[in-house]
mmCIF file of C-alpha atoms in Angstrom:
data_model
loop_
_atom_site.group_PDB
_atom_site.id
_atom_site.type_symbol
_atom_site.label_atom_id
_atom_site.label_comp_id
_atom_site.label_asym_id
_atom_site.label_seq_id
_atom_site.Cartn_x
_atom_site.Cartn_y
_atom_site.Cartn_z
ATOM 1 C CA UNK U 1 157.396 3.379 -34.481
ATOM 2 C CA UNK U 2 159.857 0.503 -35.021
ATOM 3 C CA UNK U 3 162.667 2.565 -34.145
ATOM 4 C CA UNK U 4 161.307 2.626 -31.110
ATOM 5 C CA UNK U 5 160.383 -0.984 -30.752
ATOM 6 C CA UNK U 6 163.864 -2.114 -31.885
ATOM 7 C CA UNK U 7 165.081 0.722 -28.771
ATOM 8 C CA UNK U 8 162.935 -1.224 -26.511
ATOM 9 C CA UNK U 9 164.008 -4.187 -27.594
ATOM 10 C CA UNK U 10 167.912 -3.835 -26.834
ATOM 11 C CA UNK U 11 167.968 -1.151 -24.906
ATOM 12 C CA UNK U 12 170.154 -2.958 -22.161
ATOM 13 C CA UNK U 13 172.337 -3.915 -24.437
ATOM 14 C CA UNK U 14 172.407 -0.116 -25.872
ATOM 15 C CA UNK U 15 173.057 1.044 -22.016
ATOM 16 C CA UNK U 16 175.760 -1.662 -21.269
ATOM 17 C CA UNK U 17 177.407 -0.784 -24.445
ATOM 18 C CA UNK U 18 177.692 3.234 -23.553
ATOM 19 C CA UNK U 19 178.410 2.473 -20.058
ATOM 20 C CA UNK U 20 181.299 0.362 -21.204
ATOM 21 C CA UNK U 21 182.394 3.112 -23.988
ATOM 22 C CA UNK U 22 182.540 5.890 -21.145
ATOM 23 C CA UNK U 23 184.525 3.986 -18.780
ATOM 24 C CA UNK U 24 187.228 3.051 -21.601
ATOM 25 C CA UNK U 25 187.278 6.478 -22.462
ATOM 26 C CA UNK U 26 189.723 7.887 -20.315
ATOM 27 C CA UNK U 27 191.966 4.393 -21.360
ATOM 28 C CA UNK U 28 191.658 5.371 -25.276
ATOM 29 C CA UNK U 29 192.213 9.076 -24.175
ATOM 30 C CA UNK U 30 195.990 7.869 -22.710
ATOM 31 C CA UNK U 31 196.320 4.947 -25.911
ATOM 32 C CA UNK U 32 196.267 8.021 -28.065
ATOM 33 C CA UNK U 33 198.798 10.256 -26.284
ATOM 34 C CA UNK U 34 201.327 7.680 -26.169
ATOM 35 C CA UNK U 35 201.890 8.360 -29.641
ATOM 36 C CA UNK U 36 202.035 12.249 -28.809
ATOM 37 C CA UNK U 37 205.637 14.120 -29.800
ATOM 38 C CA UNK U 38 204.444 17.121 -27.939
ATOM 39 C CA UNK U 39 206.249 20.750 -28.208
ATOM 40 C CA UNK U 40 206.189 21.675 -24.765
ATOM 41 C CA UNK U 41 206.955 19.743 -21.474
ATOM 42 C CA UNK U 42 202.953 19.044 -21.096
ATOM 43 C CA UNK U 43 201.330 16.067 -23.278
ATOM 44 C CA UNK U 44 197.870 17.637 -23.125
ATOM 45 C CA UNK U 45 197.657 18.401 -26.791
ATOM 46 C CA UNK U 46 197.746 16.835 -30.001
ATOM 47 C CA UNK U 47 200.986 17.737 -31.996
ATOM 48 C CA UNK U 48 202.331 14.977 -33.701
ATOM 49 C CA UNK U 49 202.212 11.246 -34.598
ATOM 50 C CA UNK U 50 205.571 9.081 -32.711
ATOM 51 C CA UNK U 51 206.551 6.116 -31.742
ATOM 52 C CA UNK U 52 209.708 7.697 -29.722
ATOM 53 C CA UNK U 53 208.492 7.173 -26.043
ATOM 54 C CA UNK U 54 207.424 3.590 -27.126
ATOM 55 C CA UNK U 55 210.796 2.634 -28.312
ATOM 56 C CA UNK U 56 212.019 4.228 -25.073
ATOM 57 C CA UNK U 57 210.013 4.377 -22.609
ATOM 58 C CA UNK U 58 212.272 4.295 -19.447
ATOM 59 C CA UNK U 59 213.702 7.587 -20.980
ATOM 60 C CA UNK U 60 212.462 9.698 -18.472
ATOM 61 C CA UNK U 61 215.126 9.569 -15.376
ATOM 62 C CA UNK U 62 213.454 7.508 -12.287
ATOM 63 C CA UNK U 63 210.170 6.323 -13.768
ATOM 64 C CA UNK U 64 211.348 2.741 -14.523
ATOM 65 C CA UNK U 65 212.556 2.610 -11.053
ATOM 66 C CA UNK U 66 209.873 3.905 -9.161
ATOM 67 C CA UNK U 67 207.476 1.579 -11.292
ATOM 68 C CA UNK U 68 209.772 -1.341 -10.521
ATOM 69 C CA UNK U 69 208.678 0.037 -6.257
ATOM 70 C CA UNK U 70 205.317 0.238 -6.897
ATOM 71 C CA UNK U 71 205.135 -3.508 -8.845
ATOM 72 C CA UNK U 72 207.512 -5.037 -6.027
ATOM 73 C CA UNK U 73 204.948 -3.618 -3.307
ATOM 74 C CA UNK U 74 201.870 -4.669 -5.153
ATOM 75 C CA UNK U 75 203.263 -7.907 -5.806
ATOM 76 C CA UNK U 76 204.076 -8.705 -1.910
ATOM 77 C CA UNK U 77 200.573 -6.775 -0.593
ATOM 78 C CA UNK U 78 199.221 -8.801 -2.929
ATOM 79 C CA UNK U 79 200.681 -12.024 -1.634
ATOM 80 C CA UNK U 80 200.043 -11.196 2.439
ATOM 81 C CA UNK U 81 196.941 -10.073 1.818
ATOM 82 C CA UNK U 82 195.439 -12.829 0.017
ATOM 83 C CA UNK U 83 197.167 -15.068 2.430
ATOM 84 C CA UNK U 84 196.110 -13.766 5.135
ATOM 85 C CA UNK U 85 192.736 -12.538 4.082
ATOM 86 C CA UNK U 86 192.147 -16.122 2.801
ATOM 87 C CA UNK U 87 192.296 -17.370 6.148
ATOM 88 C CA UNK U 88 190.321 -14.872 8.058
ATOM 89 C CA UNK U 89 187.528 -15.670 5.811
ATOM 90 C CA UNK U 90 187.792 -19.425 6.139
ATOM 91 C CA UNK U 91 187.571 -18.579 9.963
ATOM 92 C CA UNK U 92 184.718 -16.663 9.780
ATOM 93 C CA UNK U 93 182.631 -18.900 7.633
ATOM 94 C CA UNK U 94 183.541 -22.356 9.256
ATOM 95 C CA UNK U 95 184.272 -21.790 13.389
ATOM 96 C CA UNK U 96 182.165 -19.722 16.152
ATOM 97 C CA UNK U 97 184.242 -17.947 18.820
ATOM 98 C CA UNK U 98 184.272 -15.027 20.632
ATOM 99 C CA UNK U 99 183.617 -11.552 19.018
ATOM 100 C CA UNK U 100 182.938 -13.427 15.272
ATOM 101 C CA UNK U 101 180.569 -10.264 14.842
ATOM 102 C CA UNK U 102 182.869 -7.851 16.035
ATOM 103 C CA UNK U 103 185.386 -8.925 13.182
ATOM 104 C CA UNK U 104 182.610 -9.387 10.755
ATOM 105 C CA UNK U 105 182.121 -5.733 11.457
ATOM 106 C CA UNK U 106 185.769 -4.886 11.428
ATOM 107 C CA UNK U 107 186.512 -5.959 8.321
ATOM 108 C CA UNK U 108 184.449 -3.398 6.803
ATOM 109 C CA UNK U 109 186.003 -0.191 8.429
ATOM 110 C CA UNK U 110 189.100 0.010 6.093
ATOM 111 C CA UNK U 111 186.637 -0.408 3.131
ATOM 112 C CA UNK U 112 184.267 2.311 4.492
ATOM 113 C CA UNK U 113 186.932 4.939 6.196
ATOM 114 C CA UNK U 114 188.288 7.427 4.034
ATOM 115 C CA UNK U 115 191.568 6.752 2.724
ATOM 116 C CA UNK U 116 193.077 10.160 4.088
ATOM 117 C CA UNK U 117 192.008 8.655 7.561
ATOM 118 C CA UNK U 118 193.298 6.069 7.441
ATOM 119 C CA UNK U 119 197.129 7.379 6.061
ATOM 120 C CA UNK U 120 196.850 9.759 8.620
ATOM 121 C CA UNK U 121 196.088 6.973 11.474
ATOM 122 C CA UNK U 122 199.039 4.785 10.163
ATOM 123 C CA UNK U 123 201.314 7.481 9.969
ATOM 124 C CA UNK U 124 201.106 7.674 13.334
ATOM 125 C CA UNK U 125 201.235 4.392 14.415
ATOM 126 C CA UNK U 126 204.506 3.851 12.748
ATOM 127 C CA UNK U 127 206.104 7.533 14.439
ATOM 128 C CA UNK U 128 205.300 6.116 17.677
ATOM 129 C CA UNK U 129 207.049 3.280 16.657
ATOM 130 C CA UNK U 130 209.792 5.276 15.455
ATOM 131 C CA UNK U 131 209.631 3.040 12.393
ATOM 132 C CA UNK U 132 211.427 4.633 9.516
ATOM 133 C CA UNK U 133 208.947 5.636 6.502
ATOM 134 C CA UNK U 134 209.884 3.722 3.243
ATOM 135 C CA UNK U 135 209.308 0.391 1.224
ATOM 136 C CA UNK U 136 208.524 -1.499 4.285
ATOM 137 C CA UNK U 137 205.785 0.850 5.633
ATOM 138 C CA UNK U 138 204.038 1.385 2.460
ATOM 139 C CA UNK U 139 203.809 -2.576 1.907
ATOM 140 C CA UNK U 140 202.974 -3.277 5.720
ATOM 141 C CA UNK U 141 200.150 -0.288 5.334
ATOM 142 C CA UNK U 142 199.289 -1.722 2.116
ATOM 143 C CA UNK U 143 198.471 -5.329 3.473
ATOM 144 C CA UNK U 144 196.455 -3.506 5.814
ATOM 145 C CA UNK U 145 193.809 -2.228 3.597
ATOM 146 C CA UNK U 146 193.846 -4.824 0.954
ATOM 147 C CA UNK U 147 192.943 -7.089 3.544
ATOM 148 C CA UNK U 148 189.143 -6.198 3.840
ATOM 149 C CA UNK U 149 188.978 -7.027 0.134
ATOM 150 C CA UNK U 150 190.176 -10.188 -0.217
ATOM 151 C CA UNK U 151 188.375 -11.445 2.816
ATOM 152 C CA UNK U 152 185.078 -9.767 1.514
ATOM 153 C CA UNK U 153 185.179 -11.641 -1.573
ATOM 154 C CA UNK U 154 187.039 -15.268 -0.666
ATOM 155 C CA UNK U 155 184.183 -15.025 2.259
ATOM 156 C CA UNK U 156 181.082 -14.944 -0.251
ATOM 157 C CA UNK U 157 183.125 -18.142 -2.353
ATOM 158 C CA UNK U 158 183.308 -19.744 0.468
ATOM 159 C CA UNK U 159 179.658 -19.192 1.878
ATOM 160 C CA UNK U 160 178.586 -20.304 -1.536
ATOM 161 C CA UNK U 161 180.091 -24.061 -1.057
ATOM 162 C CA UNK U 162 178.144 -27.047 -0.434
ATOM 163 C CA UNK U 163 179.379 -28.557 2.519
ATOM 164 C CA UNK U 164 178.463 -31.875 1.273
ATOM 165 C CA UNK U 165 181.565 -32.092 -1.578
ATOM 166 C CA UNK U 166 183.726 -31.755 1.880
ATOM 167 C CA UNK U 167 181.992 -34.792 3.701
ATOM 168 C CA UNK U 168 181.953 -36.693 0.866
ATOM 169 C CA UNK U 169 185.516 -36.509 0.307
ATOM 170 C CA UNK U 170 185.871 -37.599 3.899
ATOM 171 C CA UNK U 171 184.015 -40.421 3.512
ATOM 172 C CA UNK U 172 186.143 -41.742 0.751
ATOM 173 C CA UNK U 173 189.212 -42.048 3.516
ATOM 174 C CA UNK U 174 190.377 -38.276 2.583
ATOM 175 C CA UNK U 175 192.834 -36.824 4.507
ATOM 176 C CA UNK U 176 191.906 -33.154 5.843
ATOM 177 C CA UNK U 177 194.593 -31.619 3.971
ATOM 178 C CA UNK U 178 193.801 -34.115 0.727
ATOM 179 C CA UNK U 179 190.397 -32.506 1.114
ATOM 180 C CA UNK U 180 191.478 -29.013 1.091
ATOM 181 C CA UNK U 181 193.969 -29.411 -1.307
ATOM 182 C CA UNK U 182 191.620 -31.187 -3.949
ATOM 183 C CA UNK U 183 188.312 -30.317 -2.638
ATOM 184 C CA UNK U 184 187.887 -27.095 -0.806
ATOM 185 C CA UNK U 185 190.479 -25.074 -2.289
ATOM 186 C CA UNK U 186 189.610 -25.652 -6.263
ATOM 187 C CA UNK U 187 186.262 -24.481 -4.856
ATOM 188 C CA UNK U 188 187.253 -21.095 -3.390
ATOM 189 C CA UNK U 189 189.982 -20.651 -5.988
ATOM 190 C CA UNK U 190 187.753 -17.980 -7.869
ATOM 191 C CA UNK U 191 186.982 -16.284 -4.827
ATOM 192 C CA UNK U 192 190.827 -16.427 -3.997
ATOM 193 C CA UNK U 193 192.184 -15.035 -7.345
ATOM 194 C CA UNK U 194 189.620 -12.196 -7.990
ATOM 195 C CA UNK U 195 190.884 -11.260 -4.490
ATOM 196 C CA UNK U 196 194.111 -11.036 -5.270
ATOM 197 C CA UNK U 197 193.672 -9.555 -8.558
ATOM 198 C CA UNK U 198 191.539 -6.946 -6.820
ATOM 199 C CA UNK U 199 194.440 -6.206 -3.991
ATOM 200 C CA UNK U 200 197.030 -5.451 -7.008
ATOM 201 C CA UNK U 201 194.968 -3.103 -8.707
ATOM 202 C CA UNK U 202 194.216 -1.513 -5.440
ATOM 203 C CA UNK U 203 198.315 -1.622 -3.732
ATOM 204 C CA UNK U 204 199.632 -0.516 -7.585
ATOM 205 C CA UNK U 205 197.252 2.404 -7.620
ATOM 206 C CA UNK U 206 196.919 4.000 -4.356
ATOM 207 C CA UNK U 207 198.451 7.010 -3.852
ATOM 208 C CA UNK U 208 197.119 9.067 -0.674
ATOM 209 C CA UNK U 209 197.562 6.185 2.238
ATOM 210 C CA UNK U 210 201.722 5.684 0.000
ATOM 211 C CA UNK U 211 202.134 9.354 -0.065
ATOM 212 C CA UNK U 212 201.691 9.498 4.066
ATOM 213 C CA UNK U 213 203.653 6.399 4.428
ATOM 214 C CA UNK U 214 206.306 6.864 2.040
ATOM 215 C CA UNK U 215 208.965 9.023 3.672
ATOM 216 C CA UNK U 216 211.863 9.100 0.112
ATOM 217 C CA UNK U 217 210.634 6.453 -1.078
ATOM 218 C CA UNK U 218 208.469 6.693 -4.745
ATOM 219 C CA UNK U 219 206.239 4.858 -6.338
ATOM 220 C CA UNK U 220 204.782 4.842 -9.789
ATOM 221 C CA UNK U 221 201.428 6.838 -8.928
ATOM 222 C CA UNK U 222 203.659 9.334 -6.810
ATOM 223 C CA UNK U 223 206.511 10.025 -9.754
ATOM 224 C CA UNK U 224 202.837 10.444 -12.131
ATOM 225 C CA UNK U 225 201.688 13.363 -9.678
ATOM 226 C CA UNK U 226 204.954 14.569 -9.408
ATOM 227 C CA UNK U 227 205.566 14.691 -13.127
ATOM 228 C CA UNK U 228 202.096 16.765 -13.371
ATOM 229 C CA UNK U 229 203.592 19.395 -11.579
ATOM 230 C CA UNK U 230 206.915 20.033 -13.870
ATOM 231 C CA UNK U 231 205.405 18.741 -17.258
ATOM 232 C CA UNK U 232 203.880 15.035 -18.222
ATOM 233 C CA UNK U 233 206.113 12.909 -20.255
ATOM 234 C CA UNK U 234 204.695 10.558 -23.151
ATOM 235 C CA UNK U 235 206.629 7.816 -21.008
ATOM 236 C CA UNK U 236 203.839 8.123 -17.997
ATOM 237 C CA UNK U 237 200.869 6.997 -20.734
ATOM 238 C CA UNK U 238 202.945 4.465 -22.651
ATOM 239 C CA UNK U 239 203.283 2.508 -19.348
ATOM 240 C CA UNK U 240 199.547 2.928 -18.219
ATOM 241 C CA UNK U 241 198.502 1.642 -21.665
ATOM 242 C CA UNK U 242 200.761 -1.201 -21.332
ATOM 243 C CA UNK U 243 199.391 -1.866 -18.180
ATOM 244 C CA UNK U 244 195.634 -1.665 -19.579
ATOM 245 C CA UNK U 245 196.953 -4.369 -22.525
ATOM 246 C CA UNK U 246 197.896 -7.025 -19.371
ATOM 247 C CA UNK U 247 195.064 -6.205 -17.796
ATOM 248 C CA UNK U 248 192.668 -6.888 -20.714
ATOM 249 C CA UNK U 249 194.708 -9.858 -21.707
ATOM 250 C CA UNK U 250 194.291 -11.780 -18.346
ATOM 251 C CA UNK U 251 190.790 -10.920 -18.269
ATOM 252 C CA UNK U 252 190.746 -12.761 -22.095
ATOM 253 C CA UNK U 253 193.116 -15.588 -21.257
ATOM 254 C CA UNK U 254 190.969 -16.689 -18.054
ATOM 255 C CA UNK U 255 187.556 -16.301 -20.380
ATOM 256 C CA UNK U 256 189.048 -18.433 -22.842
ATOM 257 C CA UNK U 257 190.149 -20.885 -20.299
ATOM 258 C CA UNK U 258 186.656 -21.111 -18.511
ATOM 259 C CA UNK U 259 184.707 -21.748 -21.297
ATOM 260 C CA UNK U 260 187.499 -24.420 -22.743
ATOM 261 C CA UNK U 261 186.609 -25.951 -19.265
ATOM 262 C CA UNK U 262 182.874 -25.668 -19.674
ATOM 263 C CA UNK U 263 183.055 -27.525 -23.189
ATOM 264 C CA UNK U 264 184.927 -30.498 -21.360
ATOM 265 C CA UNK U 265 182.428 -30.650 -19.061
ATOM 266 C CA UNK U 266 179.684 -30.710 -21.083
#
């Protein structure tokens, strides 16, 4: 009976705890195989305990360079979308015009339409173009659907504001851009980076819309599928576990700096 009061008692924190073990799973899974020395060409089994691929882990010819692609083309979707997405949300919170619902609405198709869809539709926009399929075409296509992200989320910062930070700024003899610069954009700043953090994960993943749009050009996902066909090397989970590292170190650093903030302010 007090087993099963104490269950009651934290069983969120039970549920939250094997939710969060299940989804790390697969992330342990690759941790582990980066230490693999596997016999074969395929790092699906256990064999042996090295650090080889770690002290080398561009050994495998092309993967460095085609994960050098895929972080140039995250890093520049990342910057036009977040730009750009910024400032369609601004727009859509502050100003009426003509067809504000019909973008509200639009904004949600690339989120909503299957990726395959939408590879296929951008293919052939740039054929009728007669644009040539490369670096250029994957970023351009990857703007295009990291777009609906960041404006999704910078739009819900910015619907969150209180207007009345922004007048009285202007009351104390602040310029509009003094106001934006100190005012409105510390506001929307979380809004703005979780955006942008969201649109790297998304442009350094994606594979199906790159794959369309790629023509000989290969990123890090496509060398990974690639590799699966001829044999996996211990490279391909040494760089996704780095990767995981930066990932969870960011997410540490900015907790650590928010709650440094938060004990200033209190």
């Amino acid at each position: 009976m007090a087993l099963v009061n104490w269950l009651k008692r934290h069983f969120v924190v039970i549920a939250g705890l094997v939710t969060l073990g299940y989804l790390l799973l697969p992330n342990i899974v690759v941790t582990v195989f980066s230490f693999n020395k596997p016999k074969g060409r395929f790092n699906y089994q256990w064999q042996q305990f090295s650090t080889d691929a770690w002290k080398d882990p561009c050994g495998v010819v092309g993967m460095c360079g085609s994960l050098s692609i895929s972080l140039q083309i995250a890093f520049w979707a990342t910057v036009g979308a977040t730009v750009l997405g910024s400032m369609i949300a601004f727009a859509l919170v502050r100003y009426r015009f003509r067809a504000r619902g019909t973008v509200n609405s639009l904004i949600f198709l690339p989120m909503a339409m299957p990726e395959v869809v939408m590879a296929a539709s951008l293919l052939t926009l740039f054929l009728n173009l007669g644009a040539q399929l490369g670096f250029w075409t994957i970023l351009i296509a990857h703007i295009m659907f990291c777009l609906s992200f960041v404006v999704v989320a910078v739009k819900a910062r910015v619907m969150s504001m209180d207007p009345r930070l922004e007048e009285a700024a202007r009351d104390l003899y602040a310029s509009p851009l003094q106001t934006f610069l100190r005012v409105t954009l510390p506001i929307a700043a979380p809004g703005i980076a979780a955006g942008a953090l969201l649109s790297f994960a998304l442009s350094f993943d994606d594979f199906i819309i790159t794959n369309f749009n790629a023509g000989s050009t290969v990123t890090f996902p496509m060398f990974v599928w690639g590799s699966a066909q001829r044999g996996t090397p211990v490279q391909i989970n040494v760089i996704g576990t780095a990767m995981f590292l930066v990932a969870v170190l960011l997410v540490l650093t900015s907790m650590v700096i928010s709650n440094r903030r938060n004990k200033q302010k209190a």
